[in-house]
PDB file of C-alpha atoms in Angstrom:
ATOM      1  CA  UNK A   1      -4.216  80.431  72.731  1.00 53.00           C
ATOM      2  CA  UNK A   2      -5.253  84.206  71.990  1.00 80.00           C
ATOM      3  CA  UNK A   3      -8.890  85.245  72.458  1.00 88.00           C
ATOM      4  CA  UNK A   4     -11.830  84.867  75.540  1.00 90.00           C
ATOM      5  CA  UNK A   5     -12.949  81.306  75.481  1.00 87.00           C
ATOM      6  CA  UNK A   6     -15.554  81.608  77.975  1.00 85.00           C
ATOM      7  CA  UNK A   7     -19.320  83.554  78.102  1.00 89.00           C
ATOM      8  CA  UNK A   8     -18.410  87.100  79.302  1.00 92.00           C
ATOM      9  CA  UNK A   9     -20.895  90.615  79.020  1.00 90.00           C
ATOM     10  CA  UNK A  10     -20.506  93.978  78.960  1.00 90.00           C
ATOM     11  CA  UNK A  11     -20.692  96.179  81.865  1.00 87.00           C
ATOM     12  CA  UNK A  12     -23.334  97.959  80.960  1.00 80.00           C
ATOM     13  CA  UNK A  13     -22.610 100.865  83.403  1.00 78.00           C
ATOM     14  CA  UNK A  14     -23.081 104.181  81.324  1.00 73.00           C
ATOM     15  CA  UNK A  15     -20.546 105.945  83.646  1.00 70.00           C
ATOM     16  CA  UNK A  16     -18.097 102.964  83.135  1.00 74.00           C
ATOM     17  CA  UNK A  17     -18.496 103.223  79.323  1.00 81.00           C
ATOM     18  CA  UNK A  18     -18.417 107.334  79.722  1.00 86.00           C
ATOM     19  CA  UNK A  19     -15.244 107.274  80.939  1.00 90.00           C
ATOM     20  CA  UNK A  20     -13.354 105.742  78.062  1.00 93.00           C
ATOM     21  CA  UNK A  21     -15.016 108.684  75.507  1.00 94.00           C
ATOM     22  CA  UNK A  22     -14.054 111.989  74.902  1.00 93.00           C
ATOM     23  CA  UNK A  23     -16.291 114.996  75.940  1.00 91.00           C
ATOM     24  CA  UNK A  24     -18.051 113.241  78.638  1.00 94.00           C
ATOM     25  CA  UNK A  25     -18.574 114.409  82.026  1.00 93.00           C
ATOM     26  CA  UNK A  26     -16.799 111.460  83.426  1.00 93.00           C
ATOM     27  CA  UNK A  27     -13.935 112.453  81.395  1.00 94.00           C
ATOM     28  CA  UNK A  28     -13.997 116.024  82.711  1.00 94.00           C
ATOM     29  CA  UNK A  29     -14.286 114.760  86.516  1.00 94.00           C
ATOM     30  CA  UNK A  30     -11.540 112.130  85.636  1.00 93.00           C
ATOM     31  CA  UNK A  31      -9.363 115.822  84.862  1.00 95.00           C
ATOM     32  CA  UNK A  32     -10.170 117.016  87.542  1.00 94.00           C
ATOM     33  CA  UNK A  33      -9.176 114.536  90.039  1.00 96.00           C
ATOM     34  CA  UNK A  34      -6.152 113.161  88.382  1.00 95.00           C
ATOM     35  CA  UNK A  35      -5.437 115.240  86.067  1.00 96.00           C
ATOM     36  CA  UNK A  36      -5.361 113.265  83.308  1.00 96.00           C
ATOM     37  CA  UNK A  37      -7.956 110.373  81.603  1.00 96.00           C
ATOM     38  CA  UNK A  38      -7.464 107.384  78.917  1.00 96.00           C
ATOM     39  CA  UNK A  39     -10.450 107.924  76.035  1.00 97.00           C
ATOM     40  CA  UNK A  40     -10.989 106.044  73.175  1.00 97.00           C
ATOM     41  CA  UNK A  41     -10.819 108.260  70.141  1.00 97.00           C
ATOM     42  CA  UNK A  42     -14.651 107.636  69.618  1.00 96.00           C
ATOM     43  CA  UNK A  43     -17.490 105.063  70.350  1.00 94.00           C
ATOM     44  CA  UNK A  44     -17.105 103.074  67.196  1.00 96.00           C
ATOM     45  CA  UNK A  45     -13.388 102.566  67.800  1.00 97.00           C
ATOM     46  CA  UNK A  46     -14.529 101.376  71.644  1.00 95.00           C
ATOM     47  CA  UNK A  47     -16.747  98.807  70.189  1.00 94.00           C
ATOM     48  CA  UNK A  48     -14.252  97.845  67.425  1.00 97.00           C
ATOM     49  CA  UNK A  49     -11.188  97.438  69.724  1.00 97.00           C
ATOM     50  CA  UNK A  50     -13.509  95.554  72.103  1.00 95.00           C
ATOM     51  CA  UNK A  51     -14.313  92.657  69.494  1.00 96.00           C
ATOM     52  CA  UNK A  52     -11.149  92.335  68.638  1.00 97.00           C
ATOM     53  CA  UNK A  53      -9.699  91.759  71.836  1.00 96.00           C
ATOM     54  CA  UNK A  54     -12.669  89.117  72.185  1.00 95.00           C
ATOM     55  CA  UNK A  55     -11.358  87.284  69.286  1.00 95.00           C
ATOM     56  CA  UNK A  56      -8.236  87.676  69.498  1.00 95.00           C
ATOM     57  CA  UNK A  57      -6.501  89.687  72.655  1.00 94.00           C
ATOM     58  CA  UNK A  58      -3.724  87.781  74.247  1.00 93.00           C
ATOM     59  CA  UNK A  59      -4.189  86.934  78.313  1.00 89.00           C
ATOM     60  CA  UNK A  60      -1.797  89.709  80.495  1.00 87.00           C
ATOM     61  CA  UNK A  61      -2.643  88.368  84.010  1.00 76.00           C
ATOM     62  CA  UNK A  62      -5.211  88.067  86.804  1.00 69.00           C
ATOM     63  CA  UNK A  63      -5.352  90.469  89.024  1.00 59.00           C
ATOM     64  CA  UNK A  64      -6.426  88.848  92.605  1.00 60.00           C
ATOM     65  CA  UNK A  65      -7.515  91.686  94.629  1.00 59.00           C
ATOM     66  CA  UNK A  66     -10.383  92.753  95.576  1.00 57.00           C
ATOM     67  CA  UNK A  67     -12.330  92.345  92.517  1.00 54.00           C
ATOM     68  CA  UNK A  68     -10.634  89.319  91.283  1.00 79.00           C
ATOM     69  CA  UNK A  69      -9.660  90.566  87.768  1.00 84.00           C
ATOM     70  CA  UNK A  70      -8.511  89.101  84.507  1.00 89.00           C
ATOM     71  CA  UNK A  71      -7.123  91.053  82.217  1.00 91.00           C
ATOM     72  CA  UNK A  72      -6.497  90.473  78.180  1.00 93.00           C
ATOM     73  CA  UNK A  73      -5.050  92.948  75.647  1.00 95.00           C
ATOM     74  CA  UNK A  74      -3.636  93.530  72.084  1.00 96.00           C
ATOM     75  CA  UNK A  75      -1.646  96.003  70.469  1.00 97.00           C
ATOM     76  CA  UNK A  76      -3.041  97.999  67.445  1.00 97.00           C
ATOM     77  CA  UNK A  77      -1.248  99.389  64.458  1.00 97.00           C
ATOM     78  CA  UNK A  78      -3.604 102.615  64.376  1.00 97.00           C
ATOM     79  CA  UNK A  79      -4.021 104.748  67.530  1.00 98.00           C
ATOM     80  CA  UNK A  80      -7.526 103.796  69.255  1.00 98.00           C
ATOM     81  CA  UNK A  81      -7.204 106.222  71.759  1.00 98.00           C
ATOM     82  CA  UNK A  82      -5.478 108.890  73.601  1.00 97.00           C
ATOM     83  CA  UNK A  83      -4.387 110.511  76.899  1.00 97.00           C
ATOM     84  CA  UNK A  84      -5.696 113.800  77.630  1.00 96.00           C
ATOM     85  CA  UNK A  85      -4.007 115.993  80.157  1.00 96.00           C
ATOM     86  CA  UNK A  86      -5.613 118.846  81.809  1.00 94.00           C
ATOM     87  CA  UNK A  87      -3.099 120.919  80.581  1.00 94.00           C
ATOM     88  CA  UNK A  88      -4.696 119.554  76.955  1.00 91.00           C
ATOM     89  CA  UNK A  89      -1.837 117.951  75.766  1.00 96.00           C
ATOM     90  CA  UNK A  90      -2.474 113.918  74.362  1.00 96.00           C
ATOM     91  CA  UNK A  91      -0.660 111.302  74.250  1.00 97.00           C
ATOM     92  CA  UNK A  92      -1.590 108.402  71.488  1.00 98.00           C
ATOM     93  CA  UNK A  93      -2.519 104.713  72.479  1.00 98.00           C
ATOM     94  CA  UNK A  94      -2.332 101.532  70.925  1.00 98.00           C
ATOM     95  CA  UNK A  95      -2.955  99.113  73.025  1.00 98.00           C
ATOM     96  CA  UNK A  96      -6.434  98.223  74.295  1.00 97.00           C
ATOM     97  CA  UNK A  97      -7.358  96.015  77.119  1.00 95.00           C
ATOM     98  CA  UNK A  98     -10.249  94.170  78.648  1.00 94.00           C
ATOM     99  CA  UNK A  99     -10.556  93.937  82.367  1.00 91.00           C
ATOM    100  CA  UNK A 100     -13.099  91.270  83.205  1.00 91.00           C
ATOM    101  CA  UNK A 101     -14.689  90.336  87.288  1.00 86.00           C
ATOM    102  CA  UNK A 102     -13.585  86.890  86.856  1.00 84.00           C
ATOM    103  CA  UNK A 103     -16.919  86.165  89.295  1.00 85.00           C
ATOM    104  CA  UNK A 104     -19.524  87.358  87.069  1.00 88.00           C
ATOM    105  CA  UNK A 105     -18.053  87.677  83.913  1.00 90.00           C
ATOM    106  CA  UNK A 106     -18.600  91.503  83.220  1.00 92.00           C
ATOM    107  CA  UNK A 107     -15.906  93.072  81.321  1.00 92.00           C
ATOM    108  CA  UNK A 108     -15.089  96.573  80.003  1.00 92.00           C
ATOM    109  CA  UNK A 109     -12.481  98.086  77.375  1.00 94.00           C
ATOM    110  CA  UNK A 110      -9.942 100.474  78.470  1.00 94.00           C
ATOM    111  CA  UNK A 111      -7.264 102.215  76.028  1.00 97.00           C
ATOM    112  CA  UNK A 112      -3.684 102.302  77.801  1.00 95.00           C
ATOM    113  CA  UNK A 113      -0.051 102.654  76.531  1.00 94.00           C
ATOM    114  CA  UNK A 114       1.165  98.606  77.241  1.00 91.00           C
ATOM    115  CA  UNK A 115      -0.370  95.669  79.211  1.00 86.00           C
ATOM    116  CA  UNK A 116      -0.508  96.074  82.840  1.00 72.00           C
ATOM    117  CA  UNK A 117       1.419  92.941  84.012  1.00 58.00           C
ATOM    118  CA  UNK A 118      -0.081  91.409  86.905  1.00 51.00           C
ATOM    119  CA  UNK A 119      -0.130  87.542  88.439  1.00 46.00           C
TER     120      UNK A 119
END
């Protein structure tokens, strides 16, 4: 079965969101820190990527730490995203992913190079 099945909501967290866009001040802290930050290449291809991982993003795990996540992702044929390097060099994604709290049921998108395997 591909898709979410059950009622999940966006995390509505601006600084969540921020993080995943280019030219944000999350972004430039993320730089900072690590060096490096996964964007979306804009907010349209967030909210695009988002739905169709919703309809039809395949289940890559649970993660049972902390925050009790579960995780579901899809491959795209156009980039939706890149990595940006401090040194400014990118790096183009495909593959998007929704990490949901499996307790309350608020998700958000992140763009990445593969699934992150957990279990």
């Amino acid at each position: 079965m591909s898709g979410i099945d059950r009622e999940i909501s966006p995390d509505l967290r601006q600084s969540l969101i921020d993080r995943h866009l280019p030219n944000t001040a999350q972004v430039q802290r993320l730089l900072r820190r690590e060096g490096r930050a996964h964007v979306f290449n804009d907010r349209e291809t967030l909210d695009r990527v988002t739905q169709a991982i919703i309809v039809g993003g395949e289940q890559t795990g649970v993660d049972d730490e902390e925050d009790d996540y579960e995780r579901y992702g899809l491959y795209f044929s156009e980039q939706i995203g890149y990595i940006i390097r401090v040194d400014g060099s990118q790096t183009p994604l495909y593959y998007g992913e929704i990490k949901i709290v499996k307790i309350t049921g608020d998700y958000h998108a992140i763009p990445r190079t593969s699934p992150r395997r957990t279990s």
